[in-house]
Amino acid sequence: MGLAMATTTNGPGSAEVKGRANSDPDLTIFSAPKAFRDHIGLIQRNAVRSWVALGPRVEVILLGADEGVAEIATEFGLRHIPDIDANDYGTPLLNSM
């Protein structure tokens, strides 16, 4: 699972969206996880759960269309971007994220 983070400085009063991420987060975590199956699926689910637990001023974005990614994004109320370019081995290309 790839992981990248970006931070911003925001003033008080940023509104929450759907009780999860808000339109002006303090931290954005984006990841292009492998398929959510078997033991790696459990590990990735735990990672996503820990990111969500950081609070409503953290936005988590899942990238890619591997098995289970859309479902996990929906389950946790996260933003999902399915269409990213990959190399011949299926590795997501950073410039596509």
Tab-separated table of N, CA and C in Angstrom:
chain	number	residue	atom	x	y	z
A	1	MET	N	0.847	-1.152	0.000
A	1	MET	CA	0.000	0.000	0.000
A	1	MET	C	0.899	1.223	0.000
A	2	GLY	N	0.755	2.057	-1.008
A	2	GLY	CA	1.478	3.321	-1.036
A	2	GLY	C	0.776	4.315	-0.137
A	3	LEU	N	1.526	5.230	0.429
A	3	LEU	CA	0.958	6.222	1.316
A	3	LEU	C	1.694	7.527	1.108
A	4	ALA	N	0.942	8.602	1.028
A	4	ALA	CA	1.527	9.935	0.988
A	4	ALA	C	0.659	10.841	1.829
A	5	MET	N	1.258	11.891	2.368
A	5	MET	CA	0.499	12.815	3.198
A	5	MET	C	0.817	14.241	2.786
A	6	ALA	N	-0.150	15.105	2.965
A	6	ALA	CA	0.041	16.529	2.728
A	6	ALA	C	-0.625	17.271	3.873
A	7	THR	N	-0.017	18.362	4.314
A	7	THR	CA	-0.610	19.136	5.395
A	7	THR	C	-0.886	20.550	4.933
A	8	THR	N	-1.853	21.163	5.582
A	8	THR	CA	-2.173	22.560	5.314
A	8	THR	C	-2.416	23.250	6.640
A	9	THR	N	-2.314	24.551	6.639
A	9	THR	CA	-2.621	25.329	7.823
A	9	THR	C	-3.967	25.994	7.609
A	10	ASN	N	-4.888	25.747	8.493
A	10	ASN	CA	-6.248	26.268	8.364
A	10	ASN	C	-6.650	26.990	9.630
A	11	GLY	N	-7.534	27.942	9.462
A	11	GLY	CA	-8.079	28.651	10.608
A	11	GLY	C	-9.202	27.863	11.229
A	12	PRO	N	-9.672	28.297	12.376
A	12	PRO	CA	-10.793	27.619	13.019
A	12	PRO	C	-12.069	27.793	12.210
A	13	GLY	N	-12.978	26.868	12.406
A	13	GLY	CA	-14.286	27.004	11.785
A	13	GLY	C	-14.449	26.319	10.453
A	14	SER	N	-13.502	25.516	10.020
A	14	SER	CA	-13.680	24.782	8.777
A	14	SER	C	-14.818	23.791	8.957
A	15	ALA	N	-15.710	23.727	7.999
A	15	ALA	CA	-16.904	22.882	8.120
A	15	ALA	C	-16.597	21.432	7.819
A	16	GLU	N	-17.236	20.528	8.558
A	16	GLU	CA	-17.115	19.108	8.274
A	16	GLU	C	-18.058	18.739	7.140
A	17	VAL	N	-17.652	17.774	6.342
A	17	VAL	CA	-18.488	17.266	5.261
A	17	VAL	C	-18.849	15.830	5.596
A	18	LYS	N	-20.122	15.517	5.670
A	18	LYS	CA	-20.621	14.182	5.991
A	18	LYS	C	-20.074	13.656	7.321
A	19	GLY	N	-19.684	14.534	8.229
A	19	GLY	CA	-19.181	14.101	9.519
A	19	GLY	C	-17.808	13.462	9.465
A	20	ARG	N	-17.167	13.415	8.328
A	20	ARG	CA	-15.867	12.759	8.160
A	20	ARG	C	-14.827	13.798	7.783
A	21	ALA	N	-14.398	13.783	6.569
A	21	ALA	CA	-13.413	14.753	6.105
A	21	ALA	C	-14.110	16.086	5.874
A	22	ASN	N	-13.357	17.166	5.946
A	22	ASN	CA	-13.970	18.455	5.688
A	22	ASN	C	-13.364	19.072	4.438
A	23	SER	N	-13.919	20.179	4.012
A	23	SER	CA	-13.482	20.783	2.764
A	23	SER	C	-12.124	21.461	2.897
A	24	ASP	N	-11.635	21.630	4.106
A	24	ASP	CA	-10.351	22.289	4.325
A	24	ASP	C	-9.572	21.538	5.407
A	25	PRO	N	-9.124	20.302	5.097
A	25	PRO	CA	-8.503	19.464	6.127
A	25	PRO	C	-7.127	19.970	6.545
A	26	ASP	N	-6.715	19.600	7.751
A	26	ASP	CA	-5.371	19.884	8.228
A	26	ASP	C	-4.367	18.883	7.672
A	27	LEU	N	-4.844	17.692	7.384
A	27	LEU	CA	-3.978	16.628	6.884
A	27	LEU	C	-4.746	15.820	5.848
A	28	THR	N	-4.104	15.537	4.725
A	28	THR	CA	-4.686	14.659	3.718
A	28	THR	C	-3.780	13.451	3.559
A	29	ILE	N	-4.352	12.273	3.684
A	29	ILE	CA	-3.634	11.024	3.478
A	29	ILE	C	-4.220	10.395	2.225
A	30	PHE	N	-3.365	10.094	1.251
A	30	PHE	CA	-3.866	9.377	0.092
A	30	PHE	C	-3.038	8.133	-0.126
A	31	SER	N	-3.740	7.080	-0.564
A	31	SER	CA	-3.119	5.777	-0.673
A	31	SER	C	-3.674	5.025	-1.874
A	32	ALA	N	-2.822	4.244	-2.512
A	32	ALA	CA	-3.222	3.352	-3.601
A	32	ALA	C	-3.023	1.923	-3.111
A	33	PRO	N	-4.008	1.401	-2.375
A	33	PRO	CA	-3.846	0.078	-1.763
A	33	PRO	C	-3.927	-1.067	-2.771
A	34	LYS	N	-3.359	-2.201	-2.352
A	34	LYS	CA	-3.528	-3.448	-3.103
A	34	LYS	C	-4.962	-3.918	-2.912
A	35	ALA	N	-5.324	-4.993	-3.578
A	35	ALA	CA	-6.663	-5.564	-3.411
A	35	ALA	C	-6.895	-5.919	-1.942
A	36	PHE	N	-8.108	-5.682	-1.458
A	36	PHE	CA	-8.465	-5.988	-0.079
A	36	PHE	C	-8.922	-7.438	0.008
A	37	ARG	N	-7.954	-8.346	0.111
A	37	ARG	CA	-8.294	-9.758	0.289
A	37	ARG	C	-7.209	-10.428	1.132
A	38	ASP	N	-7.583	-11.494	1.746
A	38	ASP	CA	-6.678	-12.276	2.587
A	38	ASP	C	-6.075	-11.415	3.704
A	39	HIS	N	-4.884	-11.778	4.130
A	39	HIS	CA	-4.250	-11.098	5.264
A	39	HIS	C	-3.900	-9.651	4.931
A	40	ILE	N	-3.446	-9.367	3.707
A	40	ILE	CA	-3.097	-7.989	3.333
A	40	ILE	C	-4.336	-7.100	3.382
A	41	GLY	N	-5.494	-7.662	3.076
A	41	GLY	CA	-6.736	-6.902	3.187
A	41	GLY	C	-7.020	-6.474	4.617
A	42	LEU	N	-6.781	-7.387	5.564
A	42	LEU	CA	-6.962	-7.074	6.977
A	42	LEU	C	-5.987	-5.982	7.426
A	43	ILE	N	-4.741	-6.108	7.021
A	43	ILE	CA	-3.723	-5.111	7.376
A	43	ILE	C	-4.109	-3.734	6.828
A	44	GLN	N	-4.539	-3.704	5.570
A	44	GLN	CA	-4.908	-2.429	4.948
A	44	GLN	C	-6.160	-1.838	5.590
A	45	ARG	N	-7.130	-2.679	5.908
A	45	ARG	CA	-8.349	-2.204	6.580
A	45	ARG	C	-7.983	-1.568	7.919
A	46	ASN	N	-7.084	-2.203	8.664
A	46	ASN	CA	-6.643	-1.647	9.946
A	46	ASN	C	-5.942	-0.307	9.761
A	47	ALA	N	-5.143	-0.182	8.703
A	47	ALA	CA	-4.473	1.090	8.421
A	47	ALA	C	-5.492	2.182	8.140
A	48	VAL	N	-6.461	1.882	7.278
A	48	VAL	CA	-7.500	2.860	6.952
A	48	VAL	C	-8.262	3.253	8.217
A	49	ARG	N	-8.615	2.277	9.014
A	49	ARG	CA	-9.339	2.555	10.259
A	49	ARG	C	-8.523	3.486	11.159
A	50	SER	N	-7.216	3.271	11.242
A	50	SER	CA	-6.378	4.126	12.099
A	50	SER	C	-6.296	5.551	11.547
A	51	TRP	N	-6.289	5.704	10.224
A	51	TRP	CA	-6.261	7.049	9.632
A	51	TRP	C	-7.561	7.783	9.920
A	52	VAL	N	-8.678	7.088	9.774
A	52	VAL	CA	-9.991	7.688	10.038
A	52	VAL	C	-10.082	8.111	11.507
A	53	ALA	N	-9.483	7.323	12.387
A	53	ALA	CA	-9.532	7.620	13.819
A	53	ALA	C	-8.738	8.870	14.191
A	54	LEU	N	-7.946	9.393	13.283
A	54	LEU	CA	-7.195	10.615	13.559
A	54	LEU	C	-8.104	11.827	13.715
A	55	GLY	N	-9.331	11.720	13.227
A	55	GLY	CA	-10.301	12.782	13.471
A	55	GLY	C	-10.877	13.383	12.208
A	56	PRO	N	-11.870	14.263	12.388
A	56	PRO	CA	-12.602	14.810	11.251
A	56	PRO	C	-11.804	15.820	10.426
A	57	ARG	N	-10.687	16.319	10.928
A	57	ARG	CA	-9.893	17.285	10.156
A	57	ARG	C	-8.821	16.587	9.324
A	58	VAL	N	-8.946	15.263	9.218
A	58	VAL	CA	-8.059	14.455	8.381
A	58	VAL	C	-8.880	13.894	7.224
A	59	GLU	N	-8.409	14.121	6.012
A	59	GLU	CA	-9.073	13.588	4.823
A	59	GLU	C	-8.281	12.392	4.326
A	60	VAL	N	-8.968	11.286	4.070
A	60	VAL	CA	-8.337	10.086	3.531
A	60	VAL	C	-8.898	9.862	2.137
A	61	ILE	N	-8.000	9.709	1.159
A	61	ILE	CA	-8.395	9.474	-0.229
A	61	ILE	C	-7.785	8.151	-0.673
A	62	LEU	N	-8.628	7.241	-1.159
A	62	LEU	CA	-8.154	5.962	-1.685
A	62	LEU	C	-8.157	6.031	-3.204
A	63	LEU	N	-7.061	5.571	-3.809
A	63	LEU	CA	-6.899	5.611	-5.254
A	63	LEU	C	-6.824	4.206	-5.825
A	64	GLY	N	-7.384	4.025	-7.019
A	64	GLY	CA	-7.284	2.752	-7.712
A	64	GLY	C	-8.586	1.980	-7.725
A	65	ALA	N	-8.594	0.960	-8.566
A	65	ALA	CA	-9.813	0.167	-8.766
A	65	ALA	C	-9.598	-1.297	-8.406
A	66	ASP	N	-8.580	-1.589	-7.593
A	66	ASP	CA	-8.363	-2.966	-7.181
A	66	ASP	C	-9.534	-3.454	-6.331
A	67	GLU	N	-9.642	-4.757	-6.226
A	67	GLU	CA	-10.736	-5.394	-5.495
A	67	GLU	C	-10.888	-4.828	-4.085
A	68	GLY	N	-12.081	-4.370	-3.782
A	68	GLY	CA	-12.404	-3.921	-2.437
A	68	GLY	C	-12.137	-2.465	-2.125
A	69	VAL	N	-11.391	-1.757	-2.977
A	69	VAL	CA	-11.038	-0.369	-2.677
A	69	VAL	C	-12.293	0.506	-2.619
A	70	ALA	N	-13.153	0.403	-3.616
A	70	ALA	CA	-14.382	1.216	-3.637
A	70	ALA	C	-15.259	0.890	-2.426
A	71	GLU	N	-15.343	-0.372	-2.076
A	71	GLU	CA	-16.187	-0.785	-0.959
A	71	GLU	C	-15.665	-0.244	0.369
A	72	ILE	N	-14.344	-0.280	0.544
A	72	ILE	CA	-13.750	0.258	1.778
A	72	ILE	C	-13.971	1.766	1.842
A	73	ALA	N	-13.792	2.447	0.711
A	73	ALA	CA	-14.021	3.899	0.675
A	73	ALA	C	-15.457	4.219	1.070
A	74	THR	N	-16.398	3.466	0.545
A	74	THR	CA	-17.810	3.674	0.876
A	74	THR	C	-18.073	3.371	2.347
A	75	GLU	N	-17.535	2.267	2.822
A	75	GLU	CA	-17.751	1.858	4.219
A	75	GLU	C	-17.289	2.923	5.206
A	76	PHE	N	-16.141	3.534	4.922
A	76	PHE	CA	-15.582	4.521	5.845
A	76	PHE	C	-15.937	5.959	5.465
A	77	GLY	N	-16.726	6.141	4.410
A	77	GLY	CA	-17.120	7.483	3.995
A	77	GLY	C	-15.975	8.299	3.435
A	78	LEU	N	-15.088	7.632	2.681
A	78	LEU	CA	-13.888	8.280	2.156
A	78	LEU	C	-14.044	8.637	0.692
A	79	ARG	N	-13.217	9.543	0.246
A	79	ARG	CA	-13.164	9.887	-1.172
A	79	ARG	C	-12.415	8.774	-1.907
A	80	HIS	N	-12.892	8.417	-3.092
A	80	HIS	CA	-12.286	7.351	-3.887
A	80	HIS	C	-12.066	7.856	-5.305
A	81	ILE	N	-10.855	7.694	-5.800
A	81	ILE	CA	-10.516	8.062	-7.174
A	81	ILE	C	-10.059	6.779	-7.866
A	82	PRO	N	-10.949	6.138	-8.646
A	82	PRO	CA	-10.634	4.827	-9.211
A	82	PRO	C	-9.702	4.863	-10.425
A	83	ASP	N	-9.762	5.908	-11.203
A	83	ASP	CA	-9.046	5.927	-12.479
A	83	ASP	C	-7.654	6.526	-12.351
A	84	ILE	N	-6.664	5.648	-12.133
A	84	ILE	CA	-5.269	6.080	-12.118
A	84	ILE	C	-4.479	5.183	-13.062
A	85	ASP	N	-3.463	5.756	-13.675
A	85	ASP	CA	-2.632	5.004	-14.610
A	85	ASP	C	-1.680	4.085	-13.848
A	86	ALA	N	-1.338	2.965	-14.475
A	86	ALA	CA	-0.412	1.995	-13.881
A	86	ALA	C	0.553	1.506	-14.951
A	87	ASN	N	1.689	0.967	-14.507
A	87	ASN	CA	2.643	0.397	-15.463
A	87	ASN	C	2.181	-1.003	-15.875
A	88	ASP	N	2.986	-1.688	-16.651
A	88	ASP	CA	2.626	-3.015	-17.162
A	88	ASP	C	2.447	-4.065	-16.055
A	89	TYR	N	3.007	-3.798	-14.870
A	89	TYR	CA	2.895	-4.731	-13.752
A	89	TYR	C	1.735	-4.378	-12.823
A	90	GLY	N	1.018	-3.298	-13.127
A	90	GLY	CA	-0.107	-2.875	-12.308
A	90	GLY	C	0.244	-1.904	-11.196
A	91	THR	N	1.514	-1.487	-11.152
A	91	THR	CA	1.939	-0.529	-10.138
A	91	THR	C	1.418	0.860	-10.496
A	92	PRO	N	0.716	1.533	-9.579
A	92	PRO	CA	0.197	2.871	-9.874
A	92	PRO	C	1.333	3.845	-10.169
A	93	LEU	N	1.106	4.719	-11.127
A	93	LEU	CA	2.100	5.726	-11.481
A	93	LEU	C	1.850	6.997	-10.668
A	94	LEU	N	2.892	7.465	-10.004
A	94	LEU	CA	2.770	8.614	-9.122
A	94	LEU	C	2.221	9.848	-9.842
A	95	ASN	N	2.636	10.070	-11.086
A	95	ASN	CA	2.161	11.256	-11.794
A	95	ASN	C	0.686	11.160	-12.175
A	96	SER	N	0.073	10.016	-11.975
A	96	SER	CA	-1.342	9.837	-12.222
A	96	SER	C	-2.184	10.089	-10.975
A	97	MET	N	-1.502	10.203	-9.842
A	97	MET	CA	-2.210	10.403	-8.576
A	97	MET	C	-2.321	11.873	-8.360
